[in-house]
């Protein structure tokens, strides 16, 4: 019944409806159909790559095409008559403005994911730093998997010493690169959301850190051990230095106070001797 109704509506459009009901030009119908197909493709891509998050690296092509299709609608003019303007007919002819609403939703989602921070300036592919990070990420997961297979015969399932030992170098490089990208991005970001890396990189690092610290119970050696020990030792010795300096200062003050009394006593003795001499 629904398909029959749609066919009847199309026939009425083709026949030309009387009155003020607008007729959508074939060119406008083609643009609308392309936008609908692009929206469906991008929605499917976002849904499939929602977990683990791979939105930016997997859907940037769909998003770029949808932007182009929306731009074609906004710039398109059917006939010279204003009533046949595709932009007006498709974008602003009703209160709901579904095409505009869909376009805003995709733009807000893309900006919230900070995908621009993972892509090249023209958004045609991943940036070099993102590719380097993802390569290290894949190497870390491969190392985890390889060393877990090597310990499959271990009687203690929670013993992940081989993972911690053999994958430490790869994980350290990945963690250092992520921290470096964060610092660089914060220095160059102007908007509030630009302080974050793209969601793909953030999610990948979160997954790796949870595996490393929670699942495998590994720890990352601190490179600042010597400064930390020095500062800690200094803080521990501060009370001893304080009490020692206070003791010496009070003893020195006591000597200074006693000395004038002795001088005054000797002077009095001299005066008494001169008086009775």
Coordinates of C-alpha atoms in Angstrom, one line a residue:
X1 CA 0.0 0.0 0.0
X2 CA 2.8 2.4 0.9
X3 CA 4.6 1.7 -2.4
X4 CA 1.4 2.3 -4.3
X5 CA 0.9 5.6 -2.5
X6 CA 4.4 6.7 -3.4
X7 CA 3.9 5.8 -7.1
X8 CA 0.6 7.8 -7.1
X9 CA 2.4 10.9 -5.6
X10 CA 5.2 10.6 -8.2
X11 CA 2.6 10.5 -11.0
X12 CA 0.8 13.5 -9.6
X13 CA 4.1 15.4 -9.5
X14 CA 4.9 14.4 -13.1
X15 CA 1.4 15.4 -14.2
X16 CA 1.7 18.8 -12.5
X17 CA -0.4 19.7 -9.5
X18 CA -2.8 22.6 -9.7
X19 CA -2.7 25.6 -7.4
X20 CA 0.3 26.8 -5.3
X21 CA 1.8 23.3 -4.6
X22 CA 5.5 23.5 -5.8
X23 CA 6.9 21.0 -8.2
X24 CA 10.3 19.6 -7.6
X25 CA 12.5 19.8 -10.7
X26 CA 14.2 16.6 -11.9
X27 CA 17.6 18.2 -11.2
X28 CA 16.5 18.9 -7.7
X29 CA 15.2 15.4 -7.2
X30 CA 18.5 14.1 -8.3
X31 CA 20.4 16.3 -5.8
X32 CA 18.0 15.3 -3.0
X33 CA 18.4 11.6 -3.8
X34 CA 22.2 11.9 -3.8
X35 CA 22.1 13.6 -0.4
X36 CA 19.8 10.9 1.0
X37 CA 22.2 8.2 -0.2
X38 CA 25.2 10.0 1.2
X39 CA 23.4 10.5 4.5
X40 CA 22.6 6.8 4.7
X41 CA 26.2 5.8 3.8
X42 CA 27.7 8.1 6.4
X43 CA 25.2 6.9 9.1
X44 CA 26.0 3.3 8.4
X45 CA 29.7 4.0 8.5
X46 CA 29.5 5.9 11.9
X47 CA 27.4 3.1 13.3
X48 CA 29.7 0.3 12.2
X49 CA 32.8 2.1 13.6
X50 CA 31.3 3.3 16.8
X51 CA 33.0 0.6 18.9
X52 CA 36.0 0.5 18.9
X53 CA 36.0 4.1 17.7
X54 CA 37.2 4.4 14.1
X55 CA 35.0 7.2 12.9
X56 CA 37.6 9.6 11.5
X57 CA 39.9 7.1 9.8
X58 CA 37.0 5.1 8.3
X59 CA 34.3 7.7 7.4
X60 CA 36.1 10.8 6.3
X61 CA 35.5 9.9 2.6
X62 CA 31.7 9.6 3.2
X63 CA 31.7 12.9 5.2
X64 CA 33.6 14.8 2.5
X65 CA 31.2 13.5 -0.2
X66 CA 28.2 14.5 1.9
X67 CA 29.5 18.0 2.3
X68 CA 29.9 18.2 -1.5
X69 CA 26.3 17.0 -2.1
X70 CA 24.9 19.5 0.4
X71 CA 26.9 22.2 -1.3
X72 CA 25.5 21.3 -4.6
X73 CA 22.0 21.7 -3.3
X74 CA 22.8 25.0 -1.7
X75 CA 24.3 26.4 -4.9
X76 CA 21.9 24.8 -7.4
X77 CA 19.4 26.9 -9.3
X78 CA 16.9 25.0 -11.5
X79 CA 15.2 27.4 -13.9
X80 CA 15.5 31.1 -13.7
X81 CA 12.2 31.3 -11.8
X82 CA 12.6 31.6 -8.1
X83 CA 9.9 28.9 -7.5
X84 CA 12.3 26.4 -9.1
X85 CA 15.3 27.2 -6.9
X86 CA 16.5 23.8 -5.6
X87 CA 18.0 25.4 -2.5
X88 CA 14.7 27.0 -1.5
X89 CA 12.6 23.9 -2.4
X90 CA 14.8 21.4 -0.5
X91 CA 16.3 23.4 2.3
X92 CA 13.8 26.0 3.5
X93 CA 10.3 25.1 2.1
X94 CA 9.0 23.6 5.4
X95 CA 9.3 24.1 9.1
X96 CA 11.2 20.9 9.8
X97 CA 13.9 21.5 7.2
X98 CA 15.1 17.9 7.4
X99 CA 18.0 18.2 5.0
X100 CA 19.4 21.2 7.0
X101 CA 18.8 19.3 10.3
X102 CA 20.7 16.2 9.0
X103 CA 23.6 18.3 7.7
X104 CA 23.9 20.1 11.1
X105 CA 23.8 16.7 12.9
X106 CA 26.7 15.3 10.8
X107 CA 28.7 18.5 11.2
X108 CA 28.3 18.6 14.9
X109 CA 29.2 14.9 15.3
X110 CA 32.3 15.4 13.1
X111 CA 33.4 18.4 15.1
X112 CA 32.7 16.8 18.5
X113 CA 35.0 13.9 17.4
X114 CA 37.7 16.4 16.5
X115 CA 38.4 14.4 13.3
X116 CA 40.1 17.4 11.7
X117 CA 43.0 16.9 14.2
X118 CA 43.6 13.4 12.6
X119 CA 43.4 14.4 9.0
X120 CA 45.4 16.3 6.5
X121 CA 44.4 19.9 5.7
X122 CA 42.3 18.8 2.7
X123 CA 40.8 16.0 4.8
X124 CA 41.7 13.5 2.0
X125 CA 43.5 11.1 4.4
X126 CA 45.1 10.7 7.8
X127 CA 48.0 12.9 8.8
X128 CA 51.5 11.6 9.1
X129 CA 51.5 11.8 12.9
X130 CA 48.1 9.9 13.1
X131 CA 49.4 7.2 10.8
X132 CA 52.6 6.9 13.0
X133 CA 50.5 6.6 16.1
X134 CA 48.1 4.0 14.7
X135 CA 51.1 2.0 13.5
X136 CA 52.6 1.9 17.0
X137 CA 49.1 1.1 18.4
X138 CA 48.8 -1.9 16.1
X139 CA 52.3 -3.1 17.0
X140 CA 51.5 -2.8 20.7
X141 CA 48.3 -5.0 20.3
X142 CA 50.3 -7.5 18.2
X143 CA 53.0 -7.7 20.9
X144 CA 50.3 -8.2 23.6
X145 CA 48.7 -11.0 21.6
X146 CA 52.0 -12.7 20.7
X147 CA 53.2 -12.8 24.3
X148 CA 49.9 -13.9 25.6
X149 CA 50.0 -16.9 23.2
X150 CA 53.4 -17.7 24.5
X151 CA 52.1 -17.9 28.1
X152 CA 49.1 -20.0 27.2
X153 CA 50.6 -23.0 29.0
X154 CA 51.3 -21.0 32.2
X155 CA 49.4 -22.4 35.2
X156 CA 48.9 -18.9 36.5
X157 CA 46.6 -17.0 34.2
X158 CA 47.3 -13.6 35.9
X159 CA 51.1 -13.8 35.3
X160 CA 51.8 -11.4 32.5
X161 CA 55.5 -10.8 33.2
X162 CA 56.4 -11.7 29.6
X163 CA 54.0 -9.1 28.2
X164 CA 55.3 -6.4 30.5
X165 CA 58.9 -7.2 29.7
X166 CA 58.7 -7.8 26.0
X167 CA 56.2 -5.1 25.1
X168 CA 57.6 -2.4 27.4
X169 CA 59.6 -0.6 24.6
X170 CA 56.7 -0.5 22.1
X171 CA 54.2 0.7 24.7
X172 CA 56.6 3.4 26.0
X173 CA 57.0 4.7 22.4
X174 CA 53.3 4.8 22.0
X175 CA 52.7 6.5 25.3
X176 CA 55.4 9.1 24.6
X177 CA 54.1 9.8 21.1
X178 CA 50.5 10.3 22.5
X179 CA 51.8 12.8 25.1
X180 CA 53.8 14.6 22.5
X181 CA 50.8 14.9 20.2
X182 CA 48.7 16.2 23.1
X183 CA 51.2 18.9 23.9
X184 CA 51.5 20.0 20.3
X185 CA 47.8 20.1 19.9
X186 CA 47.2 22.2 23.0
X187 CA 49.8 24.7 21.9
X188 CA 48.3 25.1 18.4
X189 CA 44.6 24.8 19.4
X190 CA 42.4 27.9 19.3
X191 CA 38.9 26.6 20.1
X192 CA 38.1 24.7 23.2
X193 CA 37.4 21.4 21.5
X194 CA 40.7 21.7 19.6
X195 CA 42.6 20.9 22.8
X196 CA 41.7 17.3 22.3
X197 CA 43.0 14.8 19.8
X198 CA 40.6 13.1 17.5
X199 CA 38.4 10.5 19.1
X200 CA 40.1 7.6 17.2
X201 CA 43.5 8.4 18.8
X202 CA 42.0 9.0 22.2
X203 CA 40.0 5.8 22.3
X204 CA 43.0 3.7 21.0
X205 CA 45.2 5.1 23.8
X206 CA 42.6 4.5 26.4
X207 CA 42.2 0.9 25.3
X208 CA 46.0 0.3 25.4
X209 CA 46.4 1.9 28.8
X210 CA 43.6 -0.1 30.3
X211 CA 45.2 -3.3 28.9
X212 CA 48.6 -2.4 30.2
X213 CA 47.8 -1.2 33.7
X214 CA 44.5 -3.0 34.6
X215 CA 44.6 -6.3 32.6
X216 CA 48.3 -7.0 32.6
X217 CA 49.1 -5.0 35.7
X218 CA 52.3 -3.6 34.1
X219 CA 53.9 -0.4 35.3
X220 CA 55.8 2.1 33.2
X221 CA 59.3 2.9 34.6
X222 CA 59.6 6.6 35.6
X223 CA 62.4 8.4 33.7
X224 CA 62.6 11.0 36.5
X225 CA 63.5 8.7 39.3
X226 CA 66.7 10.5 40.4
X227 CA 65.1 14.0 40.6
X228 CA 62.1 12.5 42.5
X229 CA 64.4 10.8 45.0
X230 CA 66.5 14.0 45.4
X231 CA 63.5 16.1 46.1
X232 CA 61.9 13.6 48.4
X233 CA 65.2 13.3 50.4
X234 CA 65.4 17.1 50.7
X235 CA 61.9 17.3 52.0
X236 CA 62.5 14.5 54.5
X237 CA 65.7 16.3 55.8
X238 CA 64.0 19.7 56.1
X239 CA 62.7 19.1 59.7
X240 CA 66.1 17.9 60.9
X241 CA 67.8 21.0 59.3
X242 CA 65.1 23.2 60.9
X243 CA 65.5 21.9 64.4
X244 CA 69.3 21.8 64.2
X245 CA 69.4 25.4 63.0
X246 CA 66.9 26.5 65.7
X247 CA 69.0 24.8 68.4
X248 CA 72.3 26.4 67.3
X249 CA 70.6 29.8 67.0
X250 CA 69.1 29.7 70.5
X251 CA 72.5 28.6 72.0
X252 CA 74.3 31.4 70.2
X253 CA 71.7 33.9 71.5
X254 CA 72.2 32.7 75.0
X255 CA 75.9 33.3 74.8
X256 CA 75.4 36.8 73.6
X257 CA 73.0 37.6 76.5
X258 CA 75.4 36.2 79.1
X259 CA 78.4 38.1 77.9
X260 CA 77.3 41.6 78.8
X261 CA 76.5 40.5 82.4
X262 CA 80.1 39.4 82.9
X263 CA 81.4 42.7 81.5
X264 CA 79.1 44.6 83.8
X265 CA 80.3 42.6 86.9
X266 CA 84.0 43.3 86.2
X267 CA 83.4 47.0 85.8
X268 CA 81.5 47.1 89.1
X269 CA 84.4 45.3 90.8
X270 CA 86.9 47.9 89.5
X271 CA 84.8 50.8 90.7
X272 CA 84.6 49.3 94.2
X273 CA 88.3 48.8 94.4
X274 CA 89.0 52.4 93.3
X275 CA 86.5 53.7 95.9
X276 CA 88.3 52.0 98.9
X277 CA 91.8 52.4 97.7

